[in-house]
């Protein structure tokens, strides 16, 4: 490539990079900024703009248990549909279900039905003459665990998106962990409550024949459970209210299609109106039709929100959840219901909150260190290498401009370690230029002409610079592959920076030197 075309290439890179980096340096673009120019700027990481960092663990074994519970309901429904006699179906372990025939002679019919309708499950052992146990296969359990994590990520992402957090990071970590980073978040507690809520909506019948007092004393009737809700007392305080409920869930929120906040026309308090799909609406209508006069509890995450009396058959697939909500609580509940329930509970393993002021201080200190380091480097280069030092200093500044533009176009996130990577990059870029200039000096001392010294200096320095940077790039790739969050940000910044520094140190400075010496009779180099 001729010197002219190399010069044109360098100028194009400089102009495009300046344009690409301006939105970041200016903190955005003004209204008059042409639409055909780049508008993207470098995203700031959690440690720079503040926010919330959560490392969540998905209780995948709970998902396996829930699948076994669902199998119990499916078996009961199938047995009733095929009119097979049975004494009971119950979960007896994390992944096992005991199926009890009415009589010993019915076992063969139940086993046949099970093999035909539920072929993906295993019959592992005979228990006794009264029944047999089935279990979820190992392959199915592994798939349930995998899907529980994947569905949790999708649900959390949906909730975060509706919560209004820009540029969140939600990704899988290991086999059962989820990393959540919410930069710029201000209401941390509200976000944690929304993300961690399982939001499992269930409808259960109240056992009106059971004795609540005895149940509270520990004598809970078989097939029942005691759950609590909250009610406002005469004094206005919220007090716990126990309910004796049938364990069996008659309807879940899996069939929800929408959840919106509405206001009561009588009390003007917010409540959450929910809509079922066609199947859920039909099931809800059948349920209310069969239980007129009974109490049906609306349970969310094992907390009873209300237990109204069913006055009549309710058609249309609509219901409402009321419970002395604030508007904010009602909004968050609607978001959680619209996003769907988490397939399993999640636990917070690690939590870090970075305040906006701390992030601002980090940016200030990072930029100050970068400016101070760059200034000292430029001063040293100009004093020690004179004309070549000026060219090298300009190349170092160009490094930062190209790097910022590249990070913006890649959609990368700049973190505090990333700023450290930029500072390190300045040093490494200077190192490459020092290496080139020292090689040129050596050639001059050997008595070669200025132009020959420049050519040999760049050629000899190239291999050394390539070897040095290549090993660092390999290390950065490994850091990116196995690191998380800020470590990845550091790896991206360093890798891109090294590639840019090689381009500026080896290509740009040589074009600049050649252009400066072009058509001139050079007898002595300013180095």
XYZ file of C-alpha atoms in Angstrom:
527
model
C 0.000 0.000 0.000
C 1.408 3.353 -0.977
C 2.107 6.051 1.600
C -0.761 8.122 0.214
C -3.349 5.411 0.762
C -1.961 4.593 4.177
C -2.278 8.252 5.106
C -5.878 8.336 3.844
C -6.656 5.200 5.868
C -5.222 6.753 9.028
C -7.202 9.972 8.531
C -10.427 8.021 7.981
C -9.826 6.034 11.170
C -9.108 9.234 13.107
C -12.217 11.065 11.845
C -14.534 8.084 12.349
C -13.128 7.419 15.824
C -13.478 11.050 16.896
C -17.081 11.043 15.736
C -17.762 7.725 17.464
C -16.236 8.844 20.761
C -17.847 12.298 20.964
C -21.215 11.078 22.393
C -19.296 9.452 25.259
C -16.997 12.400 25.929
C -19.948 14.843 25.770
C -22.208 12.612 27.899
C -24.758 12.403 25.075
C -25.534 14.231 21.870
C -27.214 17.619 21.426
C -30.563 17.943 19.679
C -28.972 19.205 16.464
C -26.749 16.104 16.182
C -27.362 14.572 12.710
C -29.163 11.254 12.787
C -26.642 9.636 10.436
C -23.853 10.120 12.956
C -23.316 7.704 15.820
C -25.435 8.358 18.912
C -24.205 5.495 21.063
C -22.033 6.071 24.074
C -20.144 3.734 26.368
C -22.360 2.160 29.008
C -21.260 2.681 32.569
C -21.017 -0.332 34.823
C -22.603 -0.801 38.193
C -19.529 0.441 40.038
C -19.516 3.708 38.093
C -23.145 4.822 38.131
C -24.312 2.960 41.251
C -26.990 0.307 41.494
C -27.680 -3.190 42.727
C -25.675 -6.411 42.311
C -27.350 -9.679 43.209
C -26.150 -13.249 42.940
C -29.193 -15.497 43.226
C -29.426 -19.228 43.734
C -32.412 -21.014 42.219
C -33.708 -23.800 44.464
C -33.955 -26.251 41.591
C -34.921 -29.135 43.872
C -38.117 -27.241 44.697
C -38.948 -27.306 40.992
C -38.578 -31.092 41.056
C -40.906 -31.259 44.072
C -43.443 -29.044 42.333
C -43.363 -31.284 39.261
C -44.086 -34.276 41.508
C -47.004 -32.326 43.039
C -48.321 -31.587 39.564
C -48.020 -35.301 38.761
C -50.287 -36.034 41.730
C -52.969 -33.703 40.310
C -52.568 -35.117 36.802
C -52.855 -38.693 38.087
C -56.019 -37.891 40.055
C -57.585 -36.224 37.020
C -56.650 -39.137 34.733
C -57.939 -41.734 37.176
C -61.256 -39.918 37.443
C -61.482 -39.506 33.693
C -60.922 -43.225 33.096
C -63.145 -44.075 36.067
C -60.516 -46.232 37.729
C -60.917 -46.996 41.410
C -58.217 -45.737 43.767
C -57.850 -44.924 47.439
C -55.389 -42.081 47.098
C -52.483 -40.444 45.299
C -49.840 -38.591 47.293
C -46.264 -37.390 47.057
C -44.050 -39.473 49.335
C -40.672 -37.973 48.549
C -39.006 -35.189 46.651
C -39.486 -37.006 43.339
C -41.850 -39.889 44.213
C -45.591 -40.393 44.149
C -47.481 -43.226 45.846
C -50.507 -44.485 43.950
C -52.976 -46.534 46.037
C -55.557 -48.714 44.251
C -58.937 -49.279 45.887
C -58.339 -53.019 45.971
C -55.394 -55.237 45.192
C -57.027 -56.353 41.982
C -57.083 -52.806 40.650
C -53.285 -52.502 40.673
C -52.828 -53.963 37.189
C -55.321 -51.497 35.670
C -53.635 -48.542 37.386
C -50.207 -49.696 36.285
C -51.413 -50.063 32.683
C -52.965 -46.598 32.730
C -49.780 -45.138 34.151
C -47.546 -46.749 31.539
C -49.788 -45.596 28.722
C -50.427 -42.002 29.893
C -47.246 -41.197 31.823
C -44.579 -43.116 29.960
C -41.865 -40.551 30.737
C -41.935 -41.518 34.432
C -40.500 -44.619 36.042
C -42.129 -47.268 38.212
C -39.267 -47.971 40.555
C -40.525 -50.305 43.243
C -43.440 -52.175 44.618
C -44.380 -50.905 48.047
C -46.901 -53.397 49.316
C -50.118 -54.982 48.222
C -51.926 -51.667 48.536
C -50.057 -49.709 45.850
C -46.865 -48.826 44.028
C -44.495 -45.900 43.810
C -43.537 -43.978 40.709
C -40.701 -41.485 40.388
C -39.446 -38.862 37.993
C -36.629 -40.224 35.871
C -33.111 -38.840 36.359
C -33.151 -37.449 32.845
C -36.424 -35.637 33.481
C -35.164 -34.252 36.790
C -32.059 -32.856 35.118
C -34.217 -31.218 32.460
C -36.509 -29.759 35.161
C -33.499 -28.258 36.964
C -32.110 -26.781 33.752
C -35.439 -25.319 32.719
C -36.019 -23.904 36.219
C -32.892 -21.755 35.890
C -33.694 -20.718 32.303
C -37.291 -19.806 33.169
C -36.116 -17.908 36.253
C -33.820 -15.790 34.077
C -36.653 -15.033 31.645
C -39.073 -14.175 34.436
C -36.587 -11.941 36.257
C -35.715 -10.204 32.983
C -39.388 -9.569 32.264
C -39.921 -8.111 35.743
C -36.829 -5.914 35.496
C -37.872 -4.639 32.062
C -41.317 -3.706 33.354
C -39.726 -2.148 36.434
C -38.020 0.308 34.100
C -34.303 -0.402 34.637
C -32.153 0.463 31.626
C -29.309 -1.798 30.490
C -29.675 -4.543 33.128
C -27.343 -7.531 33.124
C -29.069 -10.832 33.877
C -27.133 -13.978 33.105
C -26.656 -17.554 34.239
C -23.743 -18.359 36.534
C -22.730 -21.982 36.939
C -25.535 -24.528 37.030
C -28.142 -22.953 39.325
C -27.167 -19.334 39.890
C -28.318 -16.103 38.285
C -26.321 -12.883 38.228
C -28.386 -9.681 38.262
C -26.883 -6.217 37.849
C -29.192 -3.212 37.829
C -27.142 -0.066 37.186
C -28.624 3.298 38.111
C -31.229 1.717 40.389
C -32.377 3.931 43.262
C -35.136 1.962 45.019
C -33.069 -1.088 45.947
C -35.434 -2.683 48.460
C -38.385 -2.494 46.082
C -36.377 -4.083 43.278
C -35.163 -6.898 45.548
C -38.706 -7.648 46.671
C -39.944 -7.733 43.083
C -37.139 -9.939 41.780
C -37.164 -12.391 44.689
C -40.911 -12.844 44.840
C -41.919 -16.280 43.608
C -45.389 -14.950 42.691
C -47.037 -18.341 42.747
C -50.759 -17.621 42.693
C -53.054 -20.368 43.972
C -56.747 -20.699 44.659
C -57.602 -22.994 47.578
C -60.870 -23.824 49.294
C -61.323 -22.915 52.947
C -62.114 -25.937 55.135
C -65.168 -24.562 56.940
C -65.904 -27.933 58.553
C -62.483 -28.140 60.161
C -61.707 -26.752 63.599
C -59.335 -23.806 63.231
C -58.596 -23.639 66.968
C -57.513 -27.277 67.068
C -55.478 -26.777 63.895
C -53.662 -23.832 65.500
C -52.958 -26.095 68.468
C -51.208 -28.523 66.133
C -54.044 -30.918 65.321
C -54.410 -30.120 61.638
C -56.889 -32.366 59.797
C -55.368 -34.630 57.114
C -55.263 -32.877 53.758
C -55.456 -29.420 55.346
C -52.943 -26.706 56.141
C -52.905 -23.441 58.049
C -51.853 -20.321 56.165
C -51.936 -16.710 57.283
C -53.141 -13.468 55.837
C -53.351 -9.929 57.173
C -56.369 -7.927 58.158
C -56.723 -4.405 59.418
C -57.874 -4.305 63.050
C -60.290 -1.815 64.546
C -57.325 0.289 65.663
C -56.070 0.390 62.092
C -53.089 -1.930 62.646
C -52.466 -4.937 60.413
C -52.830 -8.226 62.316
C -52.238 -11.817 61.234
C -55.321 -13.819 60.361
C -55.053 -17.653 60.234
C -56.987 -19.707 57.687
C -57.592 -23.453 57.626
C -57.332 -24.392 53.964
C -57.538 -27.529 51.889
C -53.995 -28.382 50.778
C -55.090 -29.159 47.259
C -54.744 -26.238 44.857
C -57.889 -26.002 42.781
C -56.527 -23.411 40.346
C -53.142 -21.720 39.816
C -51.986 -18.529 38.168
C -50.441 -20.446 35.260
C -53.506 -19.584 33.190
C -53.277 -15.830 33.747
C -53.164 -13.630 30.674
C -53.114 -10.208 32.312
C -52.917 -8.424 35.640
C -53.673 -4.702 36.039
C -54.062 -2.265 38.894
C -57.587 -0.922 39.364
C -59.284 1.102 42.075
C -62.283 0.112 44.136
C -65.272 2.336 43.453
C -66.319 2.019 47.125
C -63.059 2.418 49.054
C -60.893 3.950 46.307
C -58.160 1.490 47.326
C -56.047 -0.163 44.636
C -56.502 -3.820 43.812
C -55.112 -6.114 41.122
C -57.559 -7.348 38.522
C -56.555 -10.601 36.815
C -57.769 -12.279 33.631
C -57.553 -15.980 32.818
C -57.186 -17.488 29.377
C -60.024 -19.541 27.867
C -59.110 -22.763 29.667
C -58.482 -21.012 32.970
C -61.718 -19.041 32.657
C -63.717 -22.203 32.059
C -62.052 -23.922 34.986
C -62.694 -20.889 37.219
C -66.370 -20.865 36.187
C -66.702 -24.606 36.954
C -64.938 -24.122 40.261
C -67.200 -21.279 41.398
C -70.274 -23.097 40.126
C -69.449 -26.218 42.194
C -68.644 -24.257 45.370
C -71.386 -21.646 45.690
C -71.642 -20.594 49.334
C -68.076 -21.738 50.123
C -65.019 -19.617 50.864
C -62.253 -19.613 48.297
C -58.863 -18.289 49.380
C -56.595 -16.393 47.003
C -53.061 -17.358 48.038
C -49.903 -15.725 46.764
C -46.569 -17.191 47.879
C -48.285 -18.983 50.768
C -49.898 -15.784 52.021
C -53.680 -15.485 51.980
C -54.729 -12.182 50.426
C -58.462 -12.707 50.646
C -61.005 -15.475 51.127
C -64.310 -14.242 49.732
C -67.594 -16.177 49.728
C -68.587 -17.502 46.315
C -72.058 -16.017 45.810
C -72.636 -17.361 42.340
C -70.960 -18.850 39.316
C -68.351 -16.412 37.991
C -67.950 -16.416 34.229
C -65.698 -14.363 32.009
C -62.401 -15.492 33.566
C -61.917 -12.395 35.722
C -61.041 -12.095 39.385
C -59.420 -9.571 41.665
C -56.828 -9.621 44.436
C -57.361 -7.049 47.157
C -55.376 -6.692 50.340
C -54.854 -3.154 51.637
C -52.182 -2.465 49.034
C -50.390 0.788 48.482
C -50.363 1.824 44.829
C -46.676 0.873 44.601
C -47.293 -2.593 46.079
C -50.235 -3.169 43.739
C -48.100 -2.163 40.745
C -45.283 -4.517 41.748
C -47.744 -7.363 42.320
C -49.274 -6.791 38.873
C -45.794 -6.828 37.314
C -44.919 -10.084 39.109
C -48.161 -11.748 38.016
C -47.844 -10.579 34.409
C -44.265 -11.879 34.275
C -45.353 -15.251 35.598
C -44.288 -17.157 38.660
C -40.732 -18.215 39.256
C -40.526 -21.982 38.741
C -38.667 -22.251 42.057
C -37.777 -19.942 44.945
C -34.540 -17.969 44.688
C -32.114 -17.142 47.488
C -29.805 -14.149 47.581
C -26.242 -15.458 47.944
C -24.477 -12.144 47.484
C -25.697 -8.581 47.442
C -23.828 -5.371 46.810
C -25.251 -1.919 46.591
C -23.208 0.907 45.101
C -24.427 4.424 45.758
C -24.497 6.988 42.933
C -22.109 9.288 44.818
C -19.587 6.462 45.236
C -19.854 5.712 41.521
C -19.378 9.389 40.701
C -16.288 9.499 42.928
C -14.956 6.424 41.142
C -15.353 8.109 37.759
C -13.704 11.297 39.009
C -10.748 9.457 40.543
C -10.407 7.221 37.493
C -10.382 10.122 35.041
C -7.969 12.055 37.263
C -5.538 9.145 37.374
C -5.849 8.698 33.620
C -5.238 12.410 32.939
C -2.309 12.574 35.370
C -0.695 9.415 34.014
C -1.166 10.461 30.413
C 0.213 13.946 31.105
C 3.372 12.610 32.731
C 3.852 10.119 29.918
C 3.481 12.807 27.255
C 5.944 15.059 29.108
C 8.504 12.258 29.340
C 8.123 11.263 25.695
C 8.461 14.830 24.385
C 11.488 15.632 26.565
C 13.277 12.334 25.958
C 12.453 11.605 22.305
C 11.789 15.123 21.001
C 10.044 15.022 17.580
C 9.457 11.269 17.719
C 8.142 11.752 21.247
C 5.509 14.212 19.990
C 4.351 11.696 17.370
C 4.271 8.912 19.970
C 2.281 11.094 22.381
C -0.296 11.880 19.686
C -0.542 8.147 18.972
C -1.201 7.452 22.656
C -4.000 10.048 22.698
C -5.397 8.511 19.525
C -5.408 5.161 21.330
C -7.906 6.443 23.864
C -10.145 8.003 21.211
C -10.281 4.803 19.123
C -10.776 2.676 22.238
C -13.711 4.753 23.481
C -15.359 4.672 20.050
C -14.824 0.915 19.826
C -16.329 0.279 23.264
C -19.362 2.371 22.315
C -19.938 0.525 19.035
C -19.506 -2.869 20.696
C -22.050 -1.948 23.355
C -19.452 -2.743 26.009
C -19.817 -1.628 29.600
C -17.055 0.426 31.174
C -16.347 -0.519 34.776
C -13.847 0.749 37.317
C -11.445 -2.102 36.453
C -12.065 -1.085 32.841
C -10.735 2.391 33.603
C -7.732 0.701 35.201
C -7.374 -1.193 31.943
C -7.319 2.094 30.013
C -4.613 3.475 32.298
C -2.641 0.266 31.850
C -3.181 0.537 28.112
C -1.593 4.005 28.075
C 1.484 2.558 29.688
C 1.647 -0.367 27.274
C 1.145 1.912 24.276
C 4.010 4.075 25.469
C 6.082 0.959 26.000
C 5.617 -0.019 22.354
C 6.645 3.439 21.188
C 9.652 3.452 23.506
C 10.693 0.114 22.052
C 10.440 1.437 18.483
C 12.316 4.644 19.275
C 15.102 2.807 21.085
C 15.525 0.465 18.114
C 15.788 3.462 15.812
C 18.391 5.018 18.112
C 20.417 1.820 18.027
C 20.362 1.820 14.231
C 21.471 5.461 14.191
C 24.351 4.635 16.523
C 25.386 1.876 14.144
C 25.857 4.539 11.503
C 22.874 3.894 9.296
C 21.139 6.678 7.438
C 18.022 8.232 9.025
C 15.535 6.539 6.671
C 17.307 3.162 6.932
C 17.396 3.492 10.726
C 13.632 4.110 10.788
C 12.909 1.122 8.552
C 15.120 -1.267 10.542
C 13.907 0.125 13.844
C 10.240 -0.581 13.058
C 11.019 -4.007 11.598
C 13.000 -5.167 14.634
C 10.521 -3.759 17.152
C 7.517 -5.290 15.423
C 8.182 -8.912 16.430
C 8.903 -7.980 20.040
C 5.741 -5.857 20.307
C 3.636 -8.587 18.670
C 4.941 -11.305 21.025
C 4.412 -9.171 24.099
C 0.888 -8.075 23.214
C -0.184 -11.495 21.950
C 0.508 -13.157 25.303
C -1.437 -10.407 27.067
C -4.361 -10.811 24.650
C -4.451 -14.562 25.360
C -4.581 -13.823 29.092
C -7.390 -11.311 28.529
C -9.423 -13.833 26.547
C -9.132 -16.318 29.419
C -10.171 -13.610 31.882
C -13.231 -12.827 29.766
C -14.189 -16.488 29.417
C -14.013 -17.344 33.100
C -14.470 -13.947 34.743
C -17.644 -12.116 35.662
C -18.859 -8.528 35.735
C -16.022 -6.052 36.269
C -13.354 -8.646 35.427
C -14.940 -9.131 32.018
C -15.080 -5.356 31.561
C -11.357 -5.189 32.299
C -10.646 -8.005 29.830
C -12.661 -6.368 27.027
C -11.036 -2.986 27.553
C -7.530 -4.432 27.700
C -7.938 -6.670 24.637
C -9.420 -3.951 22.471
C -6.851 -1.486 23.781
C -3.925 -3.746 22.918
C -5.134 -4.211 19.361
C -5.587 -0.466 19.028
C -2.156 0.287 20.529
C -0.482 -2.055 18.053
C -2.270 -0.290 15.200
C -1.264 3.183 16.376
C 2.283 2.341 17.492
C 3.296 0.271 14.475
C 1.137 1.659 11.657
C -0.026 5.181 12.513
C 3.273 6.486 13.893
C 5.187 5.119 10.928
C 2.809 6.802 8.495
C 3.183 10.007 10.485
C 7.002 9.774 10.453
C 7.082 9.012 6.730
C 4.734 11.903 5.987
C 6.889 14.246 8.082
C 10.092 13.211 6.283
C 8.581 12.965 2.825
C 10.392 15.028 0.154
C 12.922 16.206 2.701
C 16.676 15.707 2.760
C 17.119 14.356 6.275
C 20.614 14.234 7.742
C 19.708 13.943 11.433
C 16.754 12.505 13.311
C 15.022 14.314 16.178
C 15.083 11.385 18.556
